[in-house]
mmCIF file of C-alpha atoms and ligand atoms in Angstrom:
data_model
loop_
_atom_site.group_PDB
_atom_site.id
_atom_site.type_symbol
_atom_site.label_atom_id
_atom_site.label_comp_id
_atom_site.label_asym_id
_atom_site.label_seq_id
_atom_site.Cartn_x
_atom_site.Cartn_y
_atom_site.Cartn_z
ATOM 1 C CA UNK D 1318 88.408 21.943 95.447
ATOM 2 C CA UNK D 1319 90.091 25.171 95.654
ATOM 3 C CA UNK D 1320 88.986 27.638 98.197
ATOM 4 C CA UNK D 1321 89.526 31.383 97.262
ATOM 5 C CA UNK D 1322 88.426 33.792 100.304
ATOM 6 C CA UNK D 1323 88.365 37.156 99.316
ATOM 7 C CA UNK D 1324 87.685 40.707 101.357
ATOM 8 C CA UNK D 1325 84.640 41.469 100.137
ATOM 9 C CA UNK D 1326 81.870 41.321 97.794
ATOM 10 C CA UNK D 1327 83.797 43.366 95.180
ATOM 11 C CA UNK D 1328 86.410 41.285 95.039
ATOM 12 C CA UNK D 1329 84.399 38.251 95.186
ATOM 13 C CA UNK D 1330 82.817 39.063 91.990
ATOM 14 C CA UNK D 1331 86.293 40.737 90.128
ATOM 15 C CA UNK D 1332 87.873 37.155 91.256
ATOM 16 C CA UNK D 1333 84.862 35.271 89.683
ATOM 17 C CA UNK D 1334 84.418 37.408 86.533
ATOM 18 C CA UNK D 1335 88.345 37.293 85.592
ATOM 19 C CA UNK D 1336 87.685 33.312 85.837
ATOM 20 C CA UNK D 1337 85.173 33.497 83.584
ATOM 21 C CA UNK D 1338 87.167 36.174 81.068
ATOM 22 C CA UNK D 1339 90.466 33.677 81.445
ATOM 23 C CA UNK D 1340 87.855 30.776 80.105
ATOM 24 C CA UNK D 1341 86.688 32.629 77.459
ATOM 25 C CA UNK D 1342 89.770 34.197 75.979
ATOM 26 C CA UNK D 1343 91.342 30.357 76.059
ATOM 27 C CA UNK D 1344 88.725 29.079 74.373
ATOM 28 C CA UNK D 1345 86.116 31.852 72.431
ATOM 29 C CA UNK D 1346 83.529 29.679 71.933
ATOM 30 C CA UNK D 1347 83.236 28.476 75.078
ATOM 31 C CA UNK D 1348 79.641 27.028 76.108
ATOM 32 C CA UNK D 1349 79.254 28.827 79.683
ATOM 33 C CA UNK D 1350 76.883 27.770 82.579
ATOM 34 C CA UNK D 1351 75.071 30.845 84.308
ATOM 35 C CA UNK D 1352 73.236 31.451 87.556
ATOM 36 C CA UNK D 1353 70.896 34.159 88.728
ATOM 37 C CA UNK D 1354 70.307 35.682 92.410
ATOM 38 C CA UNK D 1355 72.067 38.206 94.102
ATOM 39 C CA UNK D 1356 75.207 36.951 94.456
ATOM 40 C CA UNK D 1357 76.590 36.928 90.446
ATOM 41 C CA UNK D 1358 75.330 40.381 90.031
ATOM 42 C CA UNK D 1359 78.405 41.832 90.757
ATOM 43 C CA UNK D 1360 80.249 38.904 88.408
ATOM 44 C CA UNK D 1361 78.325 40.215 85.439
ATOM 45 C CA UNK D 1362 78.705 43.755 86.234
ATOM 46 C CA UNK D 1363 82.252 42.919 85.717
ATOM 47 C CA UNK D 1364 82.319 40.863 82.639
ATOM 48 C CA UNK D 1365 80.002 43.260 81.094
ATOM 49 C CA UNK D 1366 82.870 46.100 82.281
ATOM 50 C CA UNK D 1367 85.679 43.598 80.877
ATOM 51 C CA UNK D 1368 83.694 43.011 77.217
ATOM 52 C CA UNK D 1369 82.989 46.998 76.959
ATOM 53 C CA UNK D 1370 86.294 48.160 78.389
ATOM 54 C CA UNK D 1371 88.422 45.315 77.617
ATOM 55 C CA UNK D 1372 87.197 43.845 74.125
ATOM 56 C CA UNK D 1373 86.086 40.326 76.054
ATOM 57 C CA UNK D 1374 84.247 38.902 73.352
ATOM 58 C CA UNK D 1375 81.222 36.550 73.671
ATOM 59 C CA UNK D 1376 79.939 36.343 70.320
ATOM 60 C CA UNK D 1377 80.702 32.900 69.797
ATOM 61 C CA UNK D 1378 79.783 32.105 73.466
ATOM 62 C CA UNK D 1379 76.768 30.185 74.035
ATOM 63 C CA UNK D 1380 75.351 30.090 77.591
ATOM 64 C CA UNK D 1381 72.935 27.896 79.777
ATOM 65 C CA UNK D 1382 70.961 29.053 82.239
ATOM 66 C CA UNK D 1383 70.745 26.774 85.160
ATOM 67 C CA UNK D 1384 66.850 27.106 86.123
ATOM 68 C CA UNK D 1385 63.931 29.114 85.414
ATOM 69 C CA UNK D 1386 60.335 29.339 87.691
ATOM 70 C CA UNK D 1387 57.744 27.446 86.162
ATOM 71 C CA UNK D 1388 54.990 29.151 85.773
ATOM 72 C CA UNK D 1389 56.442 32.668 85.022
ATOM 73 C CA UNK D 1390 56.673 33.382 81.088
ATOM 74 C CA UNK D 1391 59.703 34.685 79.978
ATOM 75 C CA UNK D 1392 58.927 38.051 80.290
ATOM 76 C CA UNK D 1393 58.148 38.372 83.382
ATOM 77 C CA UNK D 1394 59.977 40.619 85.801
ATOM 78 C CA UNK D 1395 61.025 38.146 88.012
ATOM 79 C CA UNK D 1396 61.751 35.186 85.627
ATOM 80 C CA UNK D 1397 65.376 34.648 85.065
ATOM 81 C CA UNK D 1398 65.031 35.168 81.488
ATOM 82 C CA UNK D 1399 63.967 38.612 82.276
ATOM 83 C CA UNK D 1400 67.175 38.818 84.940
ATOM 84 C CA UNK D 1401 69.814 37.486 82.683
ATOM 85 C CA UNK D 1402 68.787 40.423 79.622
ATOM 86 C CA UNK D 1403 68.492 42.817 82.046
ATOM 87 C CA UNK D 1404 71.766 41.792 83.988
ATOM 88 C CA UNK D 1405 73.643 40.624 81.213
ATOM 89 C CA UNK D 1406 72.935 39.681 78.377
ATOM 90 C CA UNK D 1407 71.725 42.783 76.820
ATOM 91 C CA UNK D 1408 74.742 44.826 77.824
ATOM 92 C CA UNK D 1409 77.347 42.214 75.936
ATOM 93 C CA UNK D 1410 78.161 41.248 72.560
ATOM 94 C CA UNK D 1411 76.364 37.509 72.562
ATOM 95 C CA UNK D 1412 74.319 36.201 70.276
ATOM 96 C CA UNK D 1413 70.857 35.893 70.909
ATOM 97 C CA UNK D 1414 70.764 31.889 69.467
ATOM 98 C CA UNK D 1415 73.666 31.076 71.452
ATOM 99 C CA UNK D 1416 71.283 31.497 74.703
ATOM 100 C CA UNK D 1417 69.509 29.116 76.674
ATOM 101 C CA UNK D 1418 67.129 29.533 79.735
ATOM 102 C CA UNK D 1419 65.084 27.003 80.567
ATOM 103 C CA UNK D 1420 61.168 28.093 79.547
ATOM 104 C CA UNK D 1421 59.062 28.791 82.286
ATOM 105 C CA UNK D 1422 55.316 28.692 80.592
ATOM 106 C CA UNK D 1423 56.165 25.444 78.461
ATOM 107 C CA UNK D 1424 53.553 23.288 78.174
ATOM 108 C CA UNK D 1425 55.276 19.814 78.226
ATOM 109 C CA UNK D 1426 58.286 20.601 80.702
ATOM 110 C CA UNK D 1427 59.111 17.106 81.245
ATOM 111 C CA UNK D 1428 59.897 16.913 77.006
ATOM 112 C CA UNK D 1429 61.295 20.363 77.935
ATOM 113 C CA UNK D 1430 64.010 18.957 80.274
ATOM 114 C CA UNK D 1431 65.063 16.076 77.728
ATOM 115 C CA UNK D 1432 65.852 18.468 75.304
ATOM 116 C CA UNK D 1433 67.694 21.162 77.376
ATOM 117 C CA UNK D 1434 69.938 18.174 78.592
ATOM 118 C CA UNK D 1435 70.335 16.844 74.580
ATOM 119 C CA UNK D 1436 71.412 20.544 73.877
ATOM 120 C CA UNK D 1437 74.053 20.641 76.419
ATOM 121 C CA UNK D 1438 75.287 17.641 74.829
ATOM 122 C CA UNK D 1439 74.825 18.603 71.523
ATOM 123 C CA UNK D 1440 77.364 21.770 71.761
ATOM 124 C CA UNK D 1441 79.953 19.783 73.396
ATOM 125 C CA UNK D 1442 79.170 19.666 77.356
ATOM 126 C CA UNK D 1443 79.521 23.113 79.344
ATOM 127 C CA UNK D 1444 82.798 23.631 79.925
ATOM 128 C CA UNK D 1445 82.375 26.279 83.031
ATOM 129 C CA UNK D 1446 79.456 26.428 85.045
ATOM 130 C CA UNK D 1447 79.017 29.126 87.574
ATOM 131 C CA UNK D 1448 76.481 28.594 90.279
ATOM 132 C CA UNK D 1449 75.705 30.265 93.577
ATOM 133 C CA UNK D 1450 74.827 28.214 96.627
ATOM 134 C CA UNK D 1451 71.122 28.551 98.239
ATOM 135 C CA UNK D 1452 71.088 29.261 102.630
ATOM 136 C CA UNK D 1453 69.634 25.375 102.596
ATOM 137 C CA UNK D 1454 72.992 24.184 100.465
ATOM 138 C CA UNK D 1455 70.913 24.277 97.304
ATOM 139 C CA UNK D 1456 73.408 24.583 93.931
ATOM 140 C CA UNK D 1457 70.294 25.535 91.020
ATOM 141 C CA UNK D 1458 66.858 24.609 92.435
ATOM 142 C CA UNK D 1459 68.293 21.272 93.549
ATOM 143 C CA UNK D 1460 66.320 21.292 97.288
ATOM 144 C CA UNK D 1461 67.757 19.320 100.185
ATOM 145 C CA UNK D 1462 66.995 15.671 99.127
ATOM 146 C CA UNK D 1463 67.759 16.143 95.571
ATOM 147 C CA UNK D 1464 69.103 12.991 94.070
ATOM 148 C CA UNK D 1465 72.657 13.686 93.342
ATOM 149 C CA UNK D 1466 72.699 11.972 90.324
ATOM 150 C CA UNK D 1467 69.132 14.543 89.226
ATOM 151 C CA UNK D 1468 69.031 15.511 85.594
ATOM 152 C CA UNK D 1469 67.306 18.544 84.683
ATOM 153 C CA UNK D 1470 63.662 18.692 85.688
ATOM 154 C CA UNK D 1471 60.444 20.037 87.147
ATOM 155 C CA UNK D 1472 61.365 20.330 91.320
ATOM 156 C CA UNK D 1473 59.284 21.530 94.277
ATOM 157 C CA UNK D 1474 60.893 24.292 95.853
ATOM 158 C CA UNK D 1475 61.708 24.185 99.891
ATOM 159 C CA UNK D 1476 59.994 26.498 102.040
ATOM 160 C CA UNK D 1477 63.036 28.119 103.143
ATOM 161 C CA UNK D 1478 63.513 29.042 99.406
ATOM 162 C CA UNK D 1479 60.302 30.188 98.862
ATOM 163 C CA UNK D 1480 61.660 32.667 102.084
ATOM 164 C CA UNK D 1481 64.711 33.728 100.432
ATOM 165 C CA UNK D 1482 63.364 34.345 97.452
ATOM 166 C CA UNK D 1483 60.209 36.435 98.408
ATOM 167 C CA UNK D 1484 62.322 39.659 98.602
ATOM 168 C CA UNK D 1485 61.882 40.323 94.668
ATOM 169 C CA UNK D 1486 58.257 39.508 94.454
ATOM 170 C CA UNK D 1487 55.347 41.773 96.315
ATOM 171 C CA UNK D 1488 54.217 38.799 98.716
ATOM 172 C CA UNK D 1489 55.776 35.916 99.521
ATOM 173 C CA UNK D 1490 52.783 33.940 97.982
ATOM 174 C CA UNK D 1491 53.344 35.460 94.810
ATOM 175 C CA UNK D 1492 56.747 33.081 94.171
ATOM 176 C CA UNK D 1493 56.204 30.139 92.095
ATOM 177 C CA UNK D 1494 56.291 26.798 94.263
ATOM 178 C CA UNK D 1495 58.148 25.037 91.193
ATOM 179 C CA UNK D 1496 60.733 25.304 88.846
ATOM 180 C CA UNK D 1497 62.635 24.006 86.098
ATOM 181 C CA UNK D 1498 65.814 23.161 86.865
ATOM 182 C CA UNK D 1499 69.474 21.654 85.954
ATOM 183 C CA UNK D 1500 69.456 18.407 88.039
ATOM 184 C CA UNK D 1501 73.274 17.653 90.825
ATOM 185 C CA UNK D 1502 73.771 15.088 88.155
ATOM 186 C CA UNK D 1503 73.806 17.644 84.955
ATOM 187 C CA UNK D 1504 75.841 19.949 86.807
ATOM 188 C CA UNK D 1505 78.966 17.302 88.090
ATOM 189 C CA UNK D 1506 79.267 17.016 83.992
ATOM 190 C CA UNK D 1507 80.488 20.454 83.459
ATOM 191 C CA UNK D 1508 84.424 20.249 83.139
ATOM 192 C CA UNK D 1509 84.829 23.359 85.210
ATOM 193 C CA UNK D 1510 82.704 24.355 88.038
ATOM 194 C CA UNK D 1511 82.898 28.074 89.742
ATOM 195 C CA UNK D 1512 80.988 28.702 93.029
ATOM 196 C CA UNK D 1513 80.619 31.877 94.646
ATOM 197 C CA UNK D 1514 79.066 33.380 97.533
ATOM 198 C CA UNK D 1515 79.098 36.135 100.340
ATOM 199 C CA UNK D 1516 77.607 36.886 103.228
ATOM 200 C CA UNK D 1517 76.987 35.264 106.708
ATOM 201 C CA UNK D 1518 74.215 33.758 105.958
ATOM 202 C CA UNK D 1519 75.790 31.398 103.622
ATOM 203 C CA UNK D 1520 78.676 30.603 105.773
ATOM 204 C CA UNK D 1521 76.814 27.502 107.340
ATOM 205 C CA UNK D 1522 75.849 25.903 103.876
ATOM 206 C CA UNK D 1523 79.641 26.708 102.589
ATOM 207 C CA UNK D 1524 80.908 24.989 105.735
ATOM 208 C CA UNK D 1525 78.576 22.314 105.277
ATOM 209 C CA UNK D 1526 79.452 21.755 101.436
ATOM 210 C CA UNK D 1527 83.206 21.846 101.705
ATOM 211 C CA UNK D 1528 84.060 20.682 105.008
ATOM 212 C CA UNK D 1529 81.287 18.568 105.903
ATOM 213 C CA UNK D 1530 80.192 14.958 104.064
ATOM 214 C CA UNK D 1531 78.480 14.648 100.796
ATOM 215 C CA UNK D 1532 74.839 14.500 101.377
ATOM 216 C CA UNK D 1533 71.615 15.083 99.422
ATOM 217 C CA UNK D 1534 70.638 16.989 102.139
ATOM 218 C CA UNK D 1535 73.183 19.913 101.110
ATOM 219 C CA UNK D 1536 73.178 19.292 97.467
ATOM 220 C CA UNK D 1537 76.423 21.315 96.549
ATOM 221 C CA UNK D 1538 78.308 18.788 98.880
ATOM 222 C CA UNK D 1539 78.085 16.873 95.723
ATOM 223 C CA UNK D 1540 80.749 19.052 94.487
ATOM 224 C CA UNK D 1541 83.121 17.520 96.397
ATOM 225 C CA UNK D 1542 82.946 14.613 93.420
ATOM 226 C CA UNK D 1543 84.457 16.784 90.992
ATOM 227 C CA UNK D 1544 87.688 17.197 89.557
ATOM 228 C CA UNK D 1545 88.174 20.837 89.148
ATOM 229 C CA UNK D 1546 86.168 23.325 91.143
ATOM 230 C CA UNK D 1547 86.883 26.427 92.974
ATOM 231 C CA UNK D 1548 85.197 28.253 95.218
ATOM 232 C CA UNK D 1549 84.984 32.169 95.419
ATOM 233 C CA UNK D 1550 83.792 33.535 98.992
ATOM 234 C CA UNK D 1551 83.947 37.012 100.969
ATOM 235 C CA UNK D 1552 85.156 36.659 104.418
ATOM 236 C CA UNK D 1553 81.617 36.199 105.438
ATOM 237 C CA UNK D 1554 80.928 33.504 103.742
ATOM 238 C CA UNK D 1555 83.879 31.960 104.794
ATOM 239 C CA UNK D 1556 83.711 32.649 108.325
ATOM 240 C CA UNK D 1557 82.618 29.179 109.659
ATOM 241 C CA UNK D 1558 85.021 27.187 107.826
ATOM 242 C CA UNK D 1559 87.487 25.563 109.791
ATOM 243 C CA UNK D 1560 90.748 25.546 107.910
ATOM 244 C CA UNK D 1561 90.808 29.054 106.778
ATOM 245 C CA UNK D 1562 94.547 29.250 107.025
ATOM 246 C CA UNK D 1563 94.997 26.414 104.542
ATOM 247 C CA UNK D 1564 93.316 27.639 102.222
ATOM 248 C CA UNK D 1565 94.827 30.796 102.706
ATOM 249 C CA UNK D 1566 98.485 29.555 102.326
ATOM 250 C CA UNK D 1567 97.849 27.963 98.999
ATOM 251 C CA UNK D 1568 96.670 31.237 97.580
ATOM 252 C CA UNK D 1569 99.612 33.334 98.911
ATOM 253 C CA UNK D 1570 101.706 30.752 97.760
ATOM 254 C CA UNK D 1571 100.530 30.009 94.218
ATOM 255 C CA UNK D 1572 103.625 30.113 92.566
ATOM 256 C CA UNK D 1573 104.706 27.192 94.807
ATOM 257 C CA UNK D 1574 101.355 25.200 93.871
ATOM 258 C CA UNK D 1575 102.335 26.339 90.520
ATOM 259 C CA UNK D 1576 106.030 24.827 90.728
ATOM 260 C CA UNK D 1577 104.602 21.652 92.428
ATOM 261 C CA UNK D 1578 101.096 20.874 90.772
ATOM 262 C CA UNK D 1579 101.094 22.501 87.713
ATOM 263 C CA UNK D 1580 97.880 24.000 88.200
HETATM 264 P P1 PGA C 3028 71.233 34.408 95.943
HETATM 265 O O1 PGA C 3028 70.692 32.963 95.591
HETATM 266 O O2 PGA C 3028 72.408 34.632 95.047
HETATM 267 O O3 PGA C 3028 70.110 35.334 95.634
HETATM 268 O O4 PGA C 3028 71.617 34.384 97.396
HETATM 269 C C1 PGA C 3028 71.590 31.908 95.452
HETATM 270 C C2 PGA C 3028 70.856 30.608 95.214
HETATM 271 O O5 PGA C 3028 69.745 30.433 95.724
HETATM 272 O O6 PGA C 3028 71.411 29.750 94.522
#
């Protein structure tokens, strides 16, 4: 796992969205993984920046969201179909069939979830997921207790979830208690995985999913099973990990991990 602590926000997100850009000029139909919530805002704002300013080209991207509230139809102002168009998609050159959020007003989710998961396969796997991380250690909707071996599916959410996420609706009742989401197990398949997050209150769960054992009671933790991830945090973030200066050496000193790793 590579660490990558970063000033701020701002460069949190310019870090994450120049991942993203490096993925997709190596490979321009690459299938991408995305995540809603604060914390990519900042990521899109960028990539949209880098495809209007910078000729990044996504129309032979195709994307998958990683959940979606059940209950909320598509258009709804606080679905994450609604988010992505608004945040992203709508601003870029994609095309509109290479898009996939799971459906929150399905009638059969369970059949739902099979075929999302087929899909993924079907285009070849995603090659770069991004997620961001949930105050409980959450990656997706994938609550403390998640198997970590989950597949995409219909999940309860955790109260403290139902908390967070109360700021965008008008009362905290008004958020939907379930949702479809991508399961630990779906996600570990990705060949790349990008995490990013900022702020205090995510520096327990970061501690807790890099530096701490792999539990389903801090589902990114799982992350620690996978080959190639790195993880983008402000200093905030960061601030209760405990080796900090390791992490720090290895990205002042790339061109020595470079020589040595090849990486
Ligand atoms: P946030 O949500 O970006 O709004 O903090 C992250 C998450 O719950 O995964």
């Amino acid at each position: 796992m590579e660490v990558i602590i970063t000033k701020n926000y701002d460069e949190m997100s310019k870090k994450a969205a120049q991942i993203i850009a490096n993925q997709i000029q190596k490979k321009p139909d690459t299938v991408l993984g995305l995540a809603t919530g604060s914390t990519p805002l900042g990521t899109y704002q960028e990539l949209i920046r880098l495809n209007r300013e910078e000729g990044l080209d996504f129309s032979k991207v195709t994307t998958f969201n990683l959940d979606e509230y059940l209950g909320l139809s598509p258009l709804h102002k606080e679905s994450y179909n609604y988010f992505m168009w608004e945040n992203l998609f709508k601003h870029i050159n994609i095309n509109p069939e290479n898009v996939y959020i799971p459906k929150g007003d399905v009638q059969d989710a369970e059949e739902f979830c099979r075929c999302y998961e087929e899909k993924i396969k079907e285009v070849g796997g995603i090659d770069l997921q991004l997620l961001g991380i949930g105050s409980d250690g959450h990656i997706a909707f994938n609550e403390p207790g998640s198997s970590l071996m989950s597949r995409t599916r219909v999940k309860t959410l955790d109260e403290q979830t139902i908390k967070d996420n109360a700021r965008f609706f008008t009362k905290e009742e008004e958020v939907p208690r379930f949702a479809i989401t991508m399961g630990v197990g779906t996600i570990l398949e990705a060949k790349k995985i990008l995490l990013i997050a900022n702020g205090e209150k995510k520096a327990d769960a970061c501690a807790q999913f890099i530096e701490g054992p792999v539990t389903s009671q801090i589902t990114a933790s799982a992350l620690q099973l996978h080959q190639h991830v790195t993880v983008v945090l402000d200093e905030g973030a960061a601030s209760k990990l405990k080796r900090i200066k390791y992490y720090n050496w290895i990205r002042n000193n790339k061109h020595l991990v470079q020589k040595y790793l090849g990486r």
